[in-house]
């Protein structure tokens, strides 16, 4: 089913449908392969009308993306994806920031940057013991810039050094949950990160909740903690997922009066994800994230950066 051509977004998800919206994507400002402007261009080519740039723990790419968005006629919502902890699990929170970077999130992102630098040093030390010599330098070469390093940079270094055959193998053997290169201790608790977002005029969205391998009950507890901290939305659809799981997740959102968001989690061309490439949004009583008072003007926003909110 093709993306909808309409620019005005619906008030409710009253049919199973795809929408020209992607509120979770990455650029070279973190671990994506495309520059912010290249990403916006690709989104325009794919027929998107609304997008968010949500690089890991940074909003450095938003200004460049905003210039391109105005040229392409796409509505860009500034954002980022925060790394957090909950019960020993690495949980991501997408921050949609219609007012841009401001408030406590400024210091929060600086804290995250410091944590990422220290985390990379720990990962490098562990991978060197596992056989990747000069791990930090090799990951830096893969990053191609001076931004804080992430696990994908080390994954590419492991592949380049011949220790694994591909990206998936790097995560399965060295970098995935519970492996040598999985370092969580430096991230803030989820409640702290959500507080940064909300106090800074943003909307906090729980990212890809179906990817953590949680039971339905434990996923519900995560959502309860998130909501109690001020979290407002959940990614109902993140890339491609099982329709039955999506409908069950929608029921959990409705029970907790949470808004439904969507995103591809796009990082690089040729991967399983592409901008706007997601499973159908099911018919559900969970309201679209753009119905949140801070994002309500997103429905009919012109091209360029969304820079204000009501409420």
Coordinates of C-alpha atoms in Angstrom, one line a residue:
X1 CA 0.0 0.0 0.0
X2 CA 1.5 3.4 -1.0
X3 CA 2.1 6.2 1.4
X4 CA -0.8 8.6 1.6
X5 CA -0.4 11.8 -0.4
X6 CA -2.4 14.0 2.0
X7 CA -0.5 16.5 4.1
X8 CA -3.2 16.9 6.8
X9 CA -2.9 14.1 9.3
X10 CA -5.9 12.2 10.7
X11 CA -7.4 12.9 14.1
X12 CA -7.7 9.2 14.9
X13 CA -6.4 5.8 13.7
X14 CA -9.8 4.6 12.6
X15 CA -8.6 2.3 9.7
X16 CA -5.6 0.0 9.2
X17 CA -3.3 2.3 7.3
X18 CA 0.2 3.6 6.6
X19 CA 0.9 7.3 6.9
X20 CA 3.5 9.7 5.3
X21 CA 5.1 10.1 8.8
X22 CA 8.3 8.9 10.3
X23 CA 9.2 10.1 13.8
X24 CA 12.3 8.0 14.5
X25 CA 15.4 8.3 12.2
X26 CA 19.2 8.8 12.4
X27 CA 21.8 10.7 10.5
X28 CA 25.6 11.1 10.6
X29 CA 25.1 13.3 13.7
X30 CA 25.0 10.0 15.5
X31 CA 25.3 6.5 13.9
X32 CA 23.4 7.0 10.7
X33 CA 25.0 6.8 7.2
X34 CA 23.3 9.8 5.6
X35 CA 23.9 13.5 6.5
X36 CA 20.9 15.3 7.9
X37 CA 20.2 17.0 4.6
X38 CA 20.6 13.7 2.6
X39 CA 18.1 12.1 5.0
X40 CA 15.6 14.8 4.4
X41 CA 16.0 14.5 0.7
X42 CA 15.4 10.7 0.9
X43 CA 12.3 11.3 3.0
X44 CA 11.0 13.7 0.3
X45 CA 11.7 11.2 -2.4
X46 CA 9.8 8.5 -0.5
X47 CA 6.7 10.8 -0.2
X48 CA 6.9 11.7 3.5
X49 CA 5.3 14.9 4.6
X50 CA 6.3 14.8 8.3
X51 CA 9.5 13.5 9.9
X52 CA 11.6 13.7 13.0
X53 CA 15.4 13.6 13.3
X54 CA 16.1 11.6 16.4
X55 CA 19.9 11.0 16.6
X56 CA 21.3 9.2 19.7
X57 CA 21.7 11.6 22.6
X58 CA 22.3 14.7 20.3
X59 CA 20.4 17.3 18.4
X60 CA 23.4 18.5 16.5
X61 CA 21.9 17.6 13.1
X62 CA 18.6 19.5 13.4
X63 CA 19.8 22.8 12.0
X64 CA 21.1 21.3 8.8
X65 CA 18.0 19.1 8.5
X66 CA 15.8 22.1 9.0
X67 CA 17.3 24.0 6.1
X68 CA 16.7 21.0 3.8
X69 CA 13.2 20.5 5.2
X70 CA 12.2 24.0 4.2
X71 CA 13.6 23.5 0.7
X72 CA 11.8 20.1 0.3
X73 CA 8.5 21.2 1.9
X74 CA 8.7 18.6 4.7
X75 CA 7.6 19.3 8.3
X76 CA 10.6 18.5 10.5
X77 CA 10.1 17.9 14.2
X78 CA 13.4 18.4 16.1
X79 CA 14.3 15.4 18.4
X80 CA 16.7 12.9 19.7
X81 CA 16.8 9.4 21.1
X82 CA 17.9 9.1 24.7
X83 CA 19.6 6.1 26.2
X84 CA 18.3 5.1 29.6
X85 CA 18.1 2.3 32.1
X86 CA 15.1 0.4 33.6
X87 CA 15.6 -2.6 35.7
X88 CA 19.0 -3.3 34.2
X89 CA 17.7 -3.0 30.6
X90 CA 18.8 -0.5 28.1
X91 CA 15.6 1.4 27.1
X92 CA 15.5 4.2 24.6
X93 CA 13.2 7.3 24.8
X94 CA 12.5 9.4 21.8
X95 CA 12.3 13.1 22.6
X96 CA 10.1 15.1 20.2
X97 CA 11.0 18.7 20.8
X98 CA 8.7 21.2 19.0
X99 CA 10.4 24.1 20.7
X100 CA 13.9 22.8 19.9
X101 CA 16.7 22.2 22.3
X102 CA 16.1 24.1 25.6
X103 CA 15.6 23.7 29.3
X104 CA 17.0 20.8 31.3
X105 CA 17.5 18.8 28.2
X106 CA 20.6 21.0 27.3
X107 CA 22.4 19.8 30.4
X108 CA 20.9 16.3 30.0
X109 CA 22.4 15.9 26.5
X110 CA 25.8 17.2 27.7
X111 CA 25.6 14.5 30.5
X112 CA 24.8 11.9 27.8
X113 CA 27.7 13.0 25.6
X114 CA 30.1 12.5 28.6
X115 CA 28.5 9.2 29.3
X116 CA 29.0 8.1 25.7
X117 CA 32.6 9.0 25.7
X118 CA 33.3 7.1 28.9
X119 CA 31.2 4.2 27.6
X120 CA 33.2 4.0 24.4
X121 CA 36.4 3.7 26.4
X122 CA 35.0 0.8 28.4
X123 CA 33.7 -0.9 25.3
X124 CA 37.1 -0.5 23.6
X125 CA 38.9 -1.9 26.6
X126 CA 36.6 -5.0 26.7
X127 CA 36.9 -5.6 23.0
X128 CA 40.7 -5.3 23.1
X129 CA 40.7 -8.2 25.6
X130 CA 38.4 -10.1 23.2
X131 CA 40.9 -9.6 20.3
X132 CA 40.2 -6.3 18.6
X133 CA 43.5 -4.4 18.9
X134 CA 43.4 -0.6 19.1
X135 CA 39.6 -0.8 19.3
X136 CA 39.0 2.9 20.0
X137 CA 41.1 4.1 17.1
X138 CA 39.5 1.6 14.7
X139 CA 36.0 2.5 15.8
X140 CA 36.9 6.2 15.3
X141 CA 38.0 5.4 11.8
X142 CA 34.6 3.8 11.1
X143 CA 32.8 6.8 12.5
X144 CA 34.6 9.2 10.3
X145 CA 34.0 12.1 12.6
X146 CA 34.7 13.3 16.2
X147 CA 31.2 12.6 17.5
X148 CA 30.9 10.2 20.5
X149 CA 31.2 6.6 19.4
X150 CA 28.4 4.1 19.6
X151 CA 28.2 0.3 19.4
X152 CA 27.6 0.4 15.6
X153 CA 31.0 2.0 15.1
X154 CA 32.6 -0.9 17.1
X155 CA 30.5 -3.3 15.1
X156 CA 31.9 -2.0 11.8
X157 CA 35.4 -2.2 13.3
X158 CA 34.9 -5.8 14.2
X159 CA 33.8 -6.6 10.7
X160 CA 36.7 -4.6 9.1
X161 CA 39.1 -6.5 11.3
X162 CA 37.7 -9.9 10.3
X163 CA 36.6 -10.9 13.7
X164 CA 33.0 -11.3 12.5
X165 CA 31.4 -11.6 9.1
X166 CA 28.8 -8.9 9.4
X167 CA 27.0 -6.4 11.6
X168 CA 24.6 -8.9 13.0
X169 CA 27.4 -11.2 14.0
X170 CA 29.1 -8.4 15.8
X171 CA 26.1 -7.7 18.0
X172 CA 25.4 -11.4 18.5
X173 CA 28.9 -12.2 19.7
X174 CA 30.2 -9.0 21.2
X175 CA 27.8 -6.0 21.4
X176 CA 24.3 -7.3 22.0
X177 CA 22.4 -7.4 25.3
X178 CA 24.5 -9.2 27.9
X179 CA 27.6 -9.4 25.8
X180 CA 31.1 -8.0 26.5
X181 CA 30.5 -4.7 24.7
X182 CA 27.0 -4.1 26.2
X183 CA 27.7 -1.2 28.7
X184 CA 24.6 0.2 30.4
X185 CA 25.7 1.5 33.8
X186 CA 26.5 5.0 32.6
X187 CA 22.9 5.8 31.4
X188 CA 20.4 7.7 33.5
X189 CA 17.3 6.0 34.9
X190 CA 14.4 6.3 32.5
X191 CA 12.4 8.5 34.9
X192 CA 15.3 11.1 35.0
X193 CA 15.5 11.3 31.2
X194 CA 11.7 11.6 30.8
X195 CA 11.8 14.5 33.2
X196 CA 14.4 16.3 31.1
X197 CA 12.1 16.0 28.0
X198 CA 8.9 17.0 29.6
X199 CA 10.4 20.0 31.6
X200 CA 11.9 21.2 28.3
X201 CA 8.6 21.5 26.5
X202 CA 8.9 18.1 24.7
X203 CA 6.9 15.0 24.3
X204 CA 8.6 11.7 25.6
X205 CA 7.9 8.6 23.5
X206 CA 8.9 5.1 24.5
X207 CA 10.9 3.7 21.6
X208 CA 10.3 0.2 20.0
X209 CA 8.9 -1.5 23.1
X210 CA 8.5 -4.9 21.4
X211 CA 12.2 -5.3 20.8
X212 CA 13.3 -5.9 24.3
X213 CA 12.0 -9.5 24.6
X214 CA 9.8 -8.6 27.6
X215 CA 6.8 -10.5 28.6
X216 CA 3.5 -8.6 28.2
X217 CA 3.3 -8.1 32.0
X218 CA 6.8 -6.7 32.2
X219 CA 6.2 -4.5 29.2
X220 CA 3.2 -3.1 31.0
X221 CA 5.3 -2.4 34.1
X222 CA 7.8 -0.5 31.9
X223 CA 5.0 1.6 30.4
X224 CA 3.6 2.2 33.9
X225 CA 7.0 3.5 35.1
X226 CA 7.4 5.6 31.9
X227 CA 3.9 7.1 32.3
X228 CA 4.3 7.8 36.0
X229 CA 7.5 9.8 35.1
X230 CA 5.6 11.9 32.7
X231 CA 6.0 9.9 29.5
X232 CA 3.3 10.6 27.0
X233 CA 3.6 8.3 24.0
X234 CA 4.8 4.9 22.8
X235 CA 5.9 3.7 19.4
X236 CA 3.0 1.6 18.4
X237 CA 4.9 0.6 15.2
X238 CA 8.6 0.5 14.9
X239 CA 9.7 -0.8 11.5
X240 CA 8.2 -4.1 10.6
X241 CA 6.5 -6.1 13.3
X242 CA 3.9 -8.9 13.8
X243 CA 0.3 -7.5 13.4
X244 CA -1.0 -9.4 16.3
X245 CA 1.7 -8.0 18.6
X246 CA 1.0 -4.6 17.3
X247 CA -2.7 -4.9 18.1
X248 CA -1.9 -6.2 21.6
X249 CA 0.5 -3.3 22.1
X250 CA -2.3 -0.9 21.0
X251 CA -4.5 -2.3 23.8
X252 CA -1.9 -1.7 26.3
X253 CA -1.6 1.9 25.1
X254 CA -5.4 2.4 25.4
X255 CA -5.4 1.0 28.9
X256 CA -2.8 3.6 30.0
X257 CA -4.2 6.5 27.9
X258 CA -0.9 6.9 26.0
X259 CA -0.5 8.4 22.6
X260 CA 0.6 6.2 19.6
X261 CA 3.7 7.2 17.6
X262 CA 5.5 5.5 14.7
X263 CA 9.0 5.3 13.3
X264 CA 11.3 3.3 11.1
X265 CA 14.4 3.6 13.2
X266 CA 16.2 4.2 9.9
X267 CA 20.0 4.2 10.0
X268 CA 21.4 3.5 6.6
X269 CA 20.3 2.6 3.0
X270 CA 20.2 -1.1 2.2
X271 CA 19.1 -2.1 5.7
X272 CA 15.8 -3.7 6.6
X273 CA 14.4 -0.2 7.3
X274 CA 13.8 2.7 5.1
X275 CA 12.2 6.1 5.9
X276 CA 8.5 5.6 6.2
X277 CA 8.9 1.8 5.9
X278 CA 6.7 0.5 8.7
X279 CA 3.9 -2.0 9.3
X280 CA 0.4 -0.9 9.2
X281 CA -1.0 1.3 12.0
X282 CA -4.0 -0.7 13.2
X283 CA -7.4 0.7 13.9
X284 CA -7.2 1.7 17.6
X285 CA -8.6 4.2 20.1
X286 CA -5.0 5.2 21.1
X287 CA -4.7 8.8 19.8
X288 CA -2.0 9.7 17.3
X289 CA 1.0 11.4 18.9
X290 CA 0.3 14.6 16.9
X291 CA -2.9 14.9 18.9
X292 CA -0.8 15.7 22.0
X293 CA -1.3 19.4 22.8
X294 CA 2.4 20.2 22.3
X295 CA 2.2 18.6 18.8
X296 CA -1.3 19.4 17.7
X297 CA -0.3 22.0 15.2
X298 CA 1.8 19.3 13.4
X299 CA -1.2 18.1 11.5
X300 CA -1.2 21.0 9.1
X301 CA 2.3 22.4 9.6
X302 CA 4.1 23.9 6.6
X303 CA 7.5 22.7 5.4
X304 CA 10.5 23.5 7.7
X305 CA 11.2 23.1 11.4
X306 CA 8.4 22.8 13.9
X307 CA 9.5 25.4 16.4
X308 CA 6.6 26.1 18.7
X309 CA 3.8 24.4 20.6
X310 CA 0.6 25.1 22.4
X311 CA -0.1 23.9 25.9

